[in-house]
Amino acid sequence: MNPKYVIDTPENKAFLNSLTNELLAFGHKFPSEGGSSFYLGDDGTPWTDRPRECWITCRMAHVYSIGSFLGHEGSEELIDSALKGIMGELSDKENGGWYPGRTADGQILSSTKQCYAHAFVILAATSAVLAKRPGADELLKEALELYDKRFWDDEIGLACDTWNTEFTVCDDYRGLNANMHTVEAFLAVADAVDKEEYRVRAGRIIDHVIGWAKENSWRIPEHFTSEWVADLECNKDRPADQFKPYGATPGHGIEWGRLITQWAMSTFKNDKKAASSYIEAAENLFNRAIEDAWNKDGAPGIAYTTDWEGNPVVHDRMHWTLAEAINTSAVLYRVTGKEKYSSDYSEFMVYLDEKVHDKINGSWFHQLNEKNEVIGTVWPGKSDIYHALQATLIPYSTVDVSIAKAVKIANK
């Protein structure tokens, strides 16, 4: 095996470092005049005819906060631009919370308030607080108060998904994608500002997810009714839906595995026995996803979705699933020491280098088909650098600390 692809070699560290720098350079053109993020095209040129979405803007605030800890030139100005958008044109001053985005001509994107986007507002704010950017503390306070009031259901220990603009009608749909990014955001809050109650909340969500996955052969149900009854047939007629695809999403099983590991290691610290059942669950989620979805068409890559027996439904490969596979294989290797995970990591590194990394225009191709040909039916262009950037850093970061805090500590 080429040492470039082997974890803990100088060659692999150098490879990821070069990708980190390239990605941070790639994203520089995201800010609009109002600060909200343009969707980036294939070469990093903004697609100004597309909506400027809240979740993308928040991700850019997060990644350039990380960039500031790495000493990447221009990061502070880019954080501030994104914060301007989050606190300005994306903020609903009348009803509270944040709009999903703005259309190209500046109109409100839709008449909803989404938990998914609000979780990213929290993540952006925590990272900006760590970066000591003006207004970040106030933004985090506002975001947590709004989230606690509108999205968090403390009785059950999960978050609802979507309200109307005025926060008067809550949609009956419940989903785990928003709850997954809520766990990410809650862990970041606990790490950034020592609010440990949010780590406890993350654990409550995780306990639900592990229970549902265990009952379903470690394939996580994604979609639920208002009573939290799994809807396993949701969007069967639209299996490639961008945010609510039918069936199991192996990439989410992989991502949950990493978040569960981070939570367990930070919650139980040196108590390996207490953490062990959670680490085992994380391994089960990762291994089920890889068994179901990796290299299923005679070509490498992780199929986007499967049915409930593990057969691929949407065979396309999304860049974010690879990013999470890189992260989780590295994290599980750190925690368990099992060579299987270092071997998996090397396979993912080869695939990244040979198929997914765009060596001409930079960044990573966001969607490929089962033959690893670049397509754009679900994810045209290269919307942002969040997943890819994190995948260049998490493999060599502390496993029990959120990535922004971990990078800041490592680069003091």
Short mmCIF file of C-alpha atoms in Angstrom, two decimals:
data_model
loop_
_atom_site.label_atom_id
_atom_site.label_comp_id
_atom_site.label_asym_id
_atom_site.label_seq_id
_atom_site.Cartn_x
_atom_site.Cartn_y
_atom_site.Cartn_z
CA MET A 1 0.00 0.00 0.00
CA ASN A 2 1.28 3.45 -0.94
CA PRO A 3 2.09 5.19 2.37
CA LYS A 4 0.15 8.21 1.09
CA TYR A 5 -3.01 6.28 1.95
CA VAL A 6 -1.95 4.79 5.30
CA ILE A 7 -3.04 6.43 8.52
CA ASP A 8 -0.31 7.96 10.70
CA THR A 9 2.32 8.05 7.96
CA PRO A 10 4.01 11.38 7.15
CA GLU A 11 2.82 10.92 3.56
CA ASN A 12 -0.83 10.63 4.59
CA LYS A 13 -0.59 13.63 6.88
CA ALA A 14 0.96 15.64 4.05
CA PHE A 15 -1.76 14.51 1.63
CA LEU A 16 -4.54 15.63 3.95
CA ASN A 17 -2.77 18.88 4.77
CA SER A 18 -2.56 19.73 1.07
CA LEU A 19 -6.29 19.01 0.71
CA THR A 20 -7.08 21.21 3.72
CA ASN A 21 -5.27 24.17 2.19
CA GLU A 22 -6.81 23.61 -1.22
CA LEU A 23 -10.35 23.44 0.18
CA LEU A 24 -9.97 26.61 2.22
CA ALA A 25 -8.69 28.43 -0.87
CA PHE A 26 -11.53 27.00 -2.97
CA GLY A 27 -14.30 28.48 -0.81
CA HIS A 28 -13.20 32.12 -0.71
CA LYS A 29 -15.82 33.45 -3.11
CA PHE A 30 -18.88 32.34 -1.15
CA PRO A 31 -20.02 35.67 0.40
CA SER A 32 -22.81 37.63 -1.23
CA GLU A 33 -23.15 41.35 -0.64
CA GLY A 34 -25.45 40.65 2.29
CA GLY A 35 -23.14 37.98 3.66
CA SER A 36 -25.24 34.88 2.96
CA SER A 37 -23.43 32.19 1.04
CA PHE A 38 -23.65 31.65 -2.66
CA TYR A 39 -23.77 28.04 -3.80
CA LEU A 40 -20.36 27.30 -5.30
CA GLY A 41 -19.93 25.88 -8.78
CA ASP A 42 -17.48 23.34 -10.12
CA ASP A 43 -14.46 25.65 -9.93
CA GLY A 44 -15.54 27.65 -6.88
CA THR A 45 -17.26 30.39 -8.86
CA PRO A 46 -20.51 31.42 -7.15
CA TRP A 47 -23.73 30.35 -8.84
CA THR A 48 -25.53 33.63 -8.28
CA ASP A 49 -28.79 32.40 -9.82
CA ARG A 50 -29.29 29.85 -7.05
CA PRO A 51 -30.73 30.53 -3.58
CA ARG A 52 -28.40 31.59 -0.79
CA GLU A 53 -29.22 29.08 1.91
CA CYS A 54 -28.87 29.39 5.67
CA TRP A 55 -27.31 25.99 6.26
CA ILE A 56 -24.59 26.60 3.67
CA THR A 57 -23.84 30.04 5.13
CA CYS A 58 -23.54 28.52 8.60
CA ARG A 59 -21.23 25.81 7.35
CA MET A 60 -18.97 28.46 5.83
CA ALA A 61 -18.81 30.35 9.12
CA HIS A 62 -17.85 27.06 10.79
CA VAL A 63 -15.15 26.02 8.31
CA TYR A 64 -13.47 29.41 8.20
CA SER A 65 -13.47 29.51 11.99
CA ILE A 66 -11.45 26.32 11.71
CA GLY A 67 -9.39 28.03 9.00
CA SER A 68 -8.58 30.85 11.40
CA PHE A 69 -7.13 28.37 13.91
CA LEU A 70 -4.98 26.94 11.12
CA GLY A 71 -3.68 30.38 10.20
CA HIS A 72 -5.40 30.45 6.81
CA GLU A 73 -5.17 33.98 5.46
CA GLY A 74 -8.49 35.80 5.10
CA SER A 75 -10.43 33.45 7.36
CA GLU A 76 -11.51 36.11 9.86
CA GLU A 77 -13.03 38.30 7.16
CA LEU A 78 -14.88 35.31 5.71
CA ILE A 79 -16.28 34.34 9.13
CA ASP A 80 -17.49 37.89 9.61
CA SER A 81 -19.13 37.91 6.19
CA ALA A 82 -21.06 34.75 7.00
CA LEU A 83 -22.05 36.08 10.42
CA LYS A 84 -23.30 39.25 8.72
CA GLY A 85 -25.58 37.09 6.60
CA ILE A 86 -26.76 34.94 9.52
CA MET A 87 -27.49 37.92 11.74
CA GLY A 88 -28.80 40.03 8.87
CA GLU A 89 -30.68 38.93 5.78
CA LEU A 90 -31.20 35.35 6.98
CA SER A 91 -32.59 36.36 10.38
CA ASP A 92 -36.33 36.80 10.92
CA LYS A 93 -36.54 39.84 13.18
CA GLU A 94 -40.34 39.65 13.41
CA ASN A 95 -40.99 36.02 14.26
CA GLY A 96 -37.62 34.90 15.50
CA GLY A 97 -35.30 32.26 14.11
CA TRP A 98 -33.79 31.99 10.67
CA TYR A 99 -35.22 31.75 7.19
CA PRO A 100 -34.16 28.74 5.09
CA GLY A 101 -32.51 31.20 2.72
CA ARG A 102 -32.97 33.94 0.18
CA THR A 103 -33.74 33.54 -3.50
CA ALA A 104 -31.44 35.04 -6.11
CA ASP A 105 -33.57 38.20 -6.14
CA GLY A 106 -33.60 38.48 -2.37
CA GLN A 107 -36.99 37.01 -1.52
CA ILE A 108 -37.51 34.62 1.41
CA LEU A 109 -36.82 31.12 0.09
CA SER A 110 -39.81 29.33 1.65
CA SER A 111 -42.44 29.71 4.34
CA THR A 112 -40.77 27.30 6.75
CA LYS A 113 -38.40 27.31 9.70
CA GLN A 114 -36.21 24.21 9.62
CA CYS A 115 -34.58 22.45 12.54
CA TYR A 116 -31.75 21.37 10.21
CA ALA A 117 -30.80 24.98 9.45
CA HIS A 118 -31.16 26.08 13.07
CA ALA A 119 -28.80 23.32 14.22
CA PHE A 120 -26.23 24.73 11.82
CA VAL A 121 -26.77 28.24 13.19
CA ILE A 122 -25.77 26.86 16.59
CA LEU A 123 -22.72 25.14 15.10
CA ALA A 124 -21.65 28.31 13.28
CA ALA A 125 -22.08 30.38 16.42
CA THR A 126 -20.05 28.02 18.62
CA SER A 127 -17.18 27.96 16.14
CA ALA A 128 -17.28 31.74 15.78
CA VAL A 129 -17.24 32.09 19.59
CA LEU A 130 -14.07 29.98 19.65
CA ALA A 131 -12.66 32.26 16.94
CA LYS A 132 -13.58 35.30 19.07
CA ARG A 133 -15.51 37.01 16.30
CA PRO A 134 -17.65 40.07 17.04
CA GLY A 135 -21.30 39.23 17.72
CA ALA A 136 -20.73 35.49 18.05
CA ASP A 137 -21.60 35.27 21.75
CA GLU A 138 -24.88 37.10 21.20
CA LEU A 139 -25.68 34.93 18.20
CA LEU A 140 -25.10 31.73 20.18
CA LYS A 141 -27.30 32.94 23.03
CA GLU A 142 -30.10 33.81 20.61
CA ALA A 143 -29.77 30.56 18.68
CA LEU A 144 -29.90 28.37 21.79
CA GLU A 145 -32.88 30.22 23.25
CA LEU A 146 -34.79 29.94 19.98
CA TYR A 147 -33.90 26.28 19.49
CA ASP A 148 -34.86 25.38 23.04
CA LYS A 149 -38.19 27.15 22.67
CA ARG A 150 -39.20 25.94 19.22
CA PHE A 151 -37.44 22.70 18.33
CA TRP A 152 -36.30 20.82 21.41
CA ASP A 153 -38.89 18.49 22.98
CA ASP A 154 -37.50 17.85 26.44
CA GLU A 155 -40.24 15.39 27.31
CA ILE A 156 -39.13 12.86 24.70
CA GLY A 157 -35.52 13.99 24.21
CA LEU A 158 -35.69 14.66 20.47
CA ALA A 159 -36.22 17.65 18.17
CA CYS A 160 -39.16 18.34 15.91
CA ASP A 161 -38.39 19.16 12.28
CA THR A 162 -40.25 22.02 10.58
CA TRP A 163 -42.47 24.97 11.53
CA ASN A 164 -44.15 27.60 9.41
CA THR A 165 -42.52 31.02 9.29
CA GLU A 166 -44.53 32.40 12.20
CA PHE A 167 -43.91 29.37 14.47
CA THR A 168 -47.65 28.74 14.76
CA VAL A 169 -47.91 25.38 12.97
CA CYS A 170 -45.48 22.49 13.43
CA ASP A 171 -45.34 19.95 10.62
CA ASP A 172 -46.19 16.35 11.55
CA TYR A 173 -42.97 15.03 9.98
CA ARG A 174 -40.16 14.06 12.33
CA GLY A 175 -36.70 13.24 10.99
CA LEU A 176 -33.32 12.04 12.17
CA ASN A 177 -31.17 14.12 9.82
CA ALA A 178 -31.99 17.27 11.78
CA ASN A 179 -31.50 15.39 15.04
CA MET A 180 -28.10 14.13 13.87
CA HIS A 181 -26.89 17.66 13.22
CA THR A 182 -28.47 18.69 16.51
CA VAL A 183 -26.18 16.18 18.23
CA GLU A 184 -23.22 17.69 16.38
CA ALA A 185 -24.29 21.19 17.43
CA PHE A 186 -25.03 20.24 21.05
CA LEU A 187 -21.62 18.59 21.43
CA ALA A 188 -20.00 21.71 19.99
CA VAL A 189 -21.86 23.88 22.53
CA ALA A 190 -20.73 21.68 25.41
CA ASP A 191 -17.13 21.83 24.19
CA ALA A 192 -17.06 25.54 23.33
CA VAL A 193 -18.85 27.13 26.28
CA ASP A 194 -19.00 24.34 28.89
CA LYS A 195 -22.77 23.91 28.84
CA GLU A 196 -22.75 20.23 29.76
CA GLU A 197 -26.54 19.98 29.69
CA TYR A 198 -26.28 19.95 25.91
CA ARG A 199 -23.98 16.93 26.00
CA VAL A 200 -26.61 15.19 28.13
CA ARG A 201 -29.27 16.10 25.57
CA ALA A 202 -27.11 14.71 22.78
CA GLY A 203 -26.97 11.44 24.69
CA ARG A 204 -30.76 11.30 24.91
CA ILE A 205 -31.03 11.59 21.13
CA ILE A 206 -28.30 8.97 20.69
CA ASP A 207 -30.09 6.48 22.95
CA HIS A 208 -33.20 6.73 20.76
CA VAL A 209 -31.20 6.26 17.56
CA ILE A 210 -29.31 3.23 18.86
CA GLY A 211 -32.60 1.64 19.94
CA TRP A 212 -34.21 2.15 16.54
CA ALA A 213 -31.13 0.95 14.67
CA LYS A 214 -30.68 -2.14 16.84
CA GLU A 215 -34.27 -3.17 16.14
CA ASN A 216 -33.70 -2.72 12.40
CA SER A 217 -30.49 -4.71 11.74
CA TRP A 218 -28.44 -1.52 12.36
CA ARG A 219 -30.08 0.28 9.43
CA ILE A 220 -31.37 3.55 10.84
CA PRO A 221 -34.96 4.62 10.08
CA GLU A 222 -34.78 8.22 8.91
CA HIS A 223 -38.40 9.35 8.75
CA PHE A 224 -41.09 9.34 11.45
CA THR A 225 -44.62 10.48 12.22
CA SER A 226 -45.41 13.14 14.80
CA GLU A 227 -45.64 10.35 17.39
CA TRP A 228 -42.16 9.09 16.48
CA VAL A 229 -43.40 5.99 14.69
CA ALA A 230 -40.97 5.01 11.92
CA ASP A 231 -42.30 5.57 8.38
CA LEU A 232 -40.17 3.06 6.45
CA GLU A 233 -41.99 3.71 3.16
CA CYS A 234 -41.54 7.50 3.17
CA ASN A 235 -40.69 8.88 -0.29
CA LYS A 236 -40.55 5.46 -1.91
CA ASP A 237 -41.80 7.21 -5.06
CA ARG A 238 -38.99 9.81 -4.79
CA PRO A 239 -36.06 7.69 -3.63
CA ALA A 240 -33.34 10.26 -4.42
CA ASP A 241 -34.89 13.17 -2.51
CA GLN A 242 -32.12 15.58 -1.49
CA PHE A 243 -32.96 15.62 2.21
CA LYS A 244 -35.58 12.88 2.71
CA PRO A 245 -34.56 9.90 0.55
CA TYR A 246 -36.37 6.59 0.80
CA GLY A 247 -34.85 3.76 2.81
CA ALA A 248 -31.65 3.65 4.80
CA THR A 249 -28.89 6.18 4.19
CA PRO A 250 -25.57 4.38 4.83
CA GLY A 251 -23.70 7.68 5.03
CA HIS A 252 -25.83 8.64 8.00
CA GLY A 253 -25.18 5.32 9.71
CA ILE A 254 -21.48 6.07 9.30
CA GLU A 255 -21.84 9.66 10.54
CA TRP A 256 -23.88 8.59 13.55
CA GLY A 257 -21.11 6.12 14.37
CA ARG A 258 -18.60 8.96 14.67
CA LEU A 259 -20.89 11.22 16.68
CA ILE A 260 -21.81 8.40 19.06
CA THR A 261 -18.11 7.66 19.59
CA GLN A 262 -17.35 11.33 20.25
CA TRP A 263 -20.22 11.56 22.71
CA ALA A 264 -19.28 8.35 24.53
CA MET A 265 -15.60 9.22 24.83
CA SER A 266 -16.38 12.73 26.08
CA THR A 267 -19.13 11.61 28.46
CA PHE A 268 -17.41 8.62 30.06
CA LYS A 269 -13.84 9.84 29.55
CA ASN A 270 -11.61 7.13 31.07
CA ASP A 271 -14.47 4.76 31.94
CA LYS A 272 -14.01 2.31 29.07
CA LYS A 273 -16.61 -0.09 30.45
CA ALA A 274 -19.34 2.54 30.46
CA ALA A 275 -18.42 3.66 26.96
CA SER A 276 -18.11 0.14 25.54
CA SER A 277 -21.75 -0.45 24.61
CA TYR A 278 -21.82 2.85 22.69
CA ILE A 279 -18.57 2.09 20.89
CA GLU A 280 -19.98 -1.31 19.96
CA ALA A 281 -23.09 0.38 18.59
CA ALA A 282 -20.93 2.78 16.58
CA GLU A 283 -19.01 -0.16 15.13
CA ASN A 284 -22.26 -1.94 14.24
CA LEU A 285 -23.58 1.14 12.44
CA PHE A 286 -20.35 1.67 10.52
CA ASN A 287 -19.87 -1.97 9.58
CA ARG A 288 -23.50 -2.43 8.50
CA ALA A 289 -23.28 0.63 6.26
CA ILE A 290 -20.01 -0.45 4.66
CA GLU A 291 -21.24 -4.01 4.14
CA ASP A 292 -24.46 -2.77 2.53
CA ALA A 293 -23.15 0.06 0.40
CA TRP A 294 -19.39 -0.07 -0.31
CA ASN A 295 -18.27 -1.33 -3.72
CA LYS A 296 -21.67 -2.79 -4.62
CA ASP A 297 -21.51 -2.25 -8.39
CA GLY A 298 -18.08 -3.62 -9.14
CA ALA A 299 -16.68 -0.15 -8.57
CA PRO A 300 -15.61 1.60 -5.35
CA GLY A 301 -17.83 4.10 -3.63
CA ILE A 302 -20.70 4.11 -1.13
CA ALA A 303 -24.21 3.83 -2.53
CA TYR A 304 -26.41 6.72 -1.41
CA THR A 305 -29.36 4.65 -0.15
CA THR A 306 -30.45 1.05 0.36
CA ASP A 307 -33.71 -0.72 1.05
CA TRP A 308 -34.37 -2.37 4.39
CA GLU A 309 -32.59 -5.56 3.33
CA GLY A 310 -29.43 -3.66 2.44
CA ASN A 311 -29.85 -3.64 -1.34
CA PRO A 312 -28.78 -0.36 -2.99
CA VAL A 313 -31.67 1.77 -4.24
CA VAL A 314 -29.87 4.95 -5.33
CA HIS A 315 -26.46 3.78 -6.51
CA ASP A 316 -24.92 7.25 -6.86
CA ARG A 317 -21.95 8.13 -4.67
CA MET A 318 -22.12 11.40 -2.72
CA HIS A 319 -18.90 13.05 -1.59
CA TRP A 320 -20.19 13.58 1.94
CA THR A 321 -20.62 9.84 2.51
CA LEU A 322 -16.95 9.30 1.65
CA ALA A 323 -15.95 12.16 3.94
CA GLU A 324 -17.83 10.59 6.83
CA ALA A 325 -16.39 7.15 6.05
CA ILE A 326 -12.89 8.62 6.26
CA ASN A 327 -13.75 10.28 9.57
CA THR A 328 -15.42 7.31 11.23
CA SER A 329 -12.91 4.68 10.12
CA ALA A 330 -10.13 6.84 11.56
CA VAL A 331 -12.00 7.52 14.80
CA LEU A 332 -12.88 3.85 15.32
CA TYR A 333 -9.28 2.90 14.67
CA ARG A 334 -8.13 5.39 17.31
CA VAL A 335 -10.62 4.09 19.87
CA THR A 336 -10.51 0.33 19.22
CA GLY A 337 -7.07 -0.18 17.69
CA LYS A 338 -8.60 -2.66 15.24
CA GLU A 339 -6.62 -2.97 12.01
CA LYS A 340 -9.85 -3.42 10.05
CA TYR A 341 -10.58 0.27 10.44
CA SER A 342 -7.13 1.40 9.35
CA SER A 343 -7.52 -0.87 6.31
CA ASP A 344 -10.93 0.66 5.55
CA TYR A 345 -9.42 4.12 5.91
CA SER A 346 -6.73 3.28 3.35
CA GLU A 347 -9.36 2.06 0.87
CA PHE A 348 -11.26 5.31 1.27
CA MET A 349 -8.07 7.32 0.79
CA VAL A 350 -7.33 5.54 -2.49
CA TYR A 351 -10.88 6.18 -3.70
CA LEU A 352 -10.68 9.84 -2.72
CA ASP A 353 -7.42 10.32 -4.57
CA GLU A 354 -8.38 8.39 -7.68
CA LYS A 355 -12.06 9.28 -8.15
CA VAL A 356 -13.42 12.03 -5.90
CA HIS A 357 -10.71 14.68 -5.58
CA ASP A 358 -10.95 17.16 -8.45
CA LYS A 359 -7.31 17.71 -9.26
CA ILE A 360 -8.10 20.31 -11.93
CA ASN A 361 -10.64 22.66 -10.33
CA GLY A 362 -10.12 21.81 -6.68
CA SER A 363 -12.44 20.51 -3.95
CA TRP A 364 -14.24 17.16 -4.26
CA PHE A 365 -16.76 16.05 -6.84
CA HIS A 366 -20.06 16.10 -4.97
CA GLN A 367 -21.89 13.33 -6.86
CA LEU A 368 -20.79 10.42 -9.04
CA ASN A 369 -22.79 7.57 -10.54
CA GLU A 370 -22.18 3.85 -10.03
CA LYS A 371 -19.42 4.02 -12.66
CA ASN A 372 -17.81 6.93 -10.82
CA GLU A 373 -18.68 9.38 -13.57
CA VAL A 374 -19.38 12.91 -12.33
CA ILE A 375 -23.08 13.82 -12.41
CA GLY A 376 -25.23 16.49 -10.77
CA THR A 377 -28.79 15.25 -10.44
CA VAL A 378 -28.89 15.70 -6.65
CA TRP A 379 -25.76 17.75 -5.93
CA PRO A 380 -24.60 19.77 -8.94
CA GLY A 381 -21.48 21.85 -8.46
CA LYS A 382 -19.70 21.96 -5.11
CA SER A 383 -22.06 23.71 -2.71
CA ASP A 384 -19.65 24.17 0.22
CA ILE A 385 -16.51 22.68 1.78
CA TYR A 386 -17.85 21.52 5.16
CA HIS A 387 -17.80 17.71 4.86
CA ALA A 388 -14.60 17.56 2.85
CA LEU A 389 -12.66 19.95 5.08
CA GLN A 390 -13.62 18.09 8.23
CA ALA A 391 -12.49 14.82 6.65
CA THR A 392 -9.00 16.27 6.20
CA LEU A 393 -8.80 17.12 9.92
CA ILE A 394 -10.82 14.65 12.00
CA PRO A 395 -8.50 11.68 11.31
CA TYR A 396 -5.70 13.44 13.21
CA SER A 397 -7.78 15.25 15.83
CA THR A 398 -8.76 14.33 19.37
CA VAL A 399 -11.68 11.91 19.14
CA ASP A 400 -13.65 13.19 22.14
CA VAL A 401 -13.73 16.89 21.22
CA SER A 402 -15.73 18.68 18.52
CA ILE A 403 -13.61 19.48 15.49
CA ALA A 404 -13.41 23.28 15.82
CA LYS A 405 -12.33 23.09 19.47
CA ALA A 406 -9.95 20.21 18.71
CA VAL A 407 -8.21 22.14 15.90
CA LYS A 408 -7.98 25.27 18.05
CA ILE A 409 -6.35 23.30 20.89
CA ALA A 410 -3.93 21.59 18.52
CA ASN A 411 -2.81 24.88 16.96
CA LYS A 412 -2.37 27.07 20.03
#
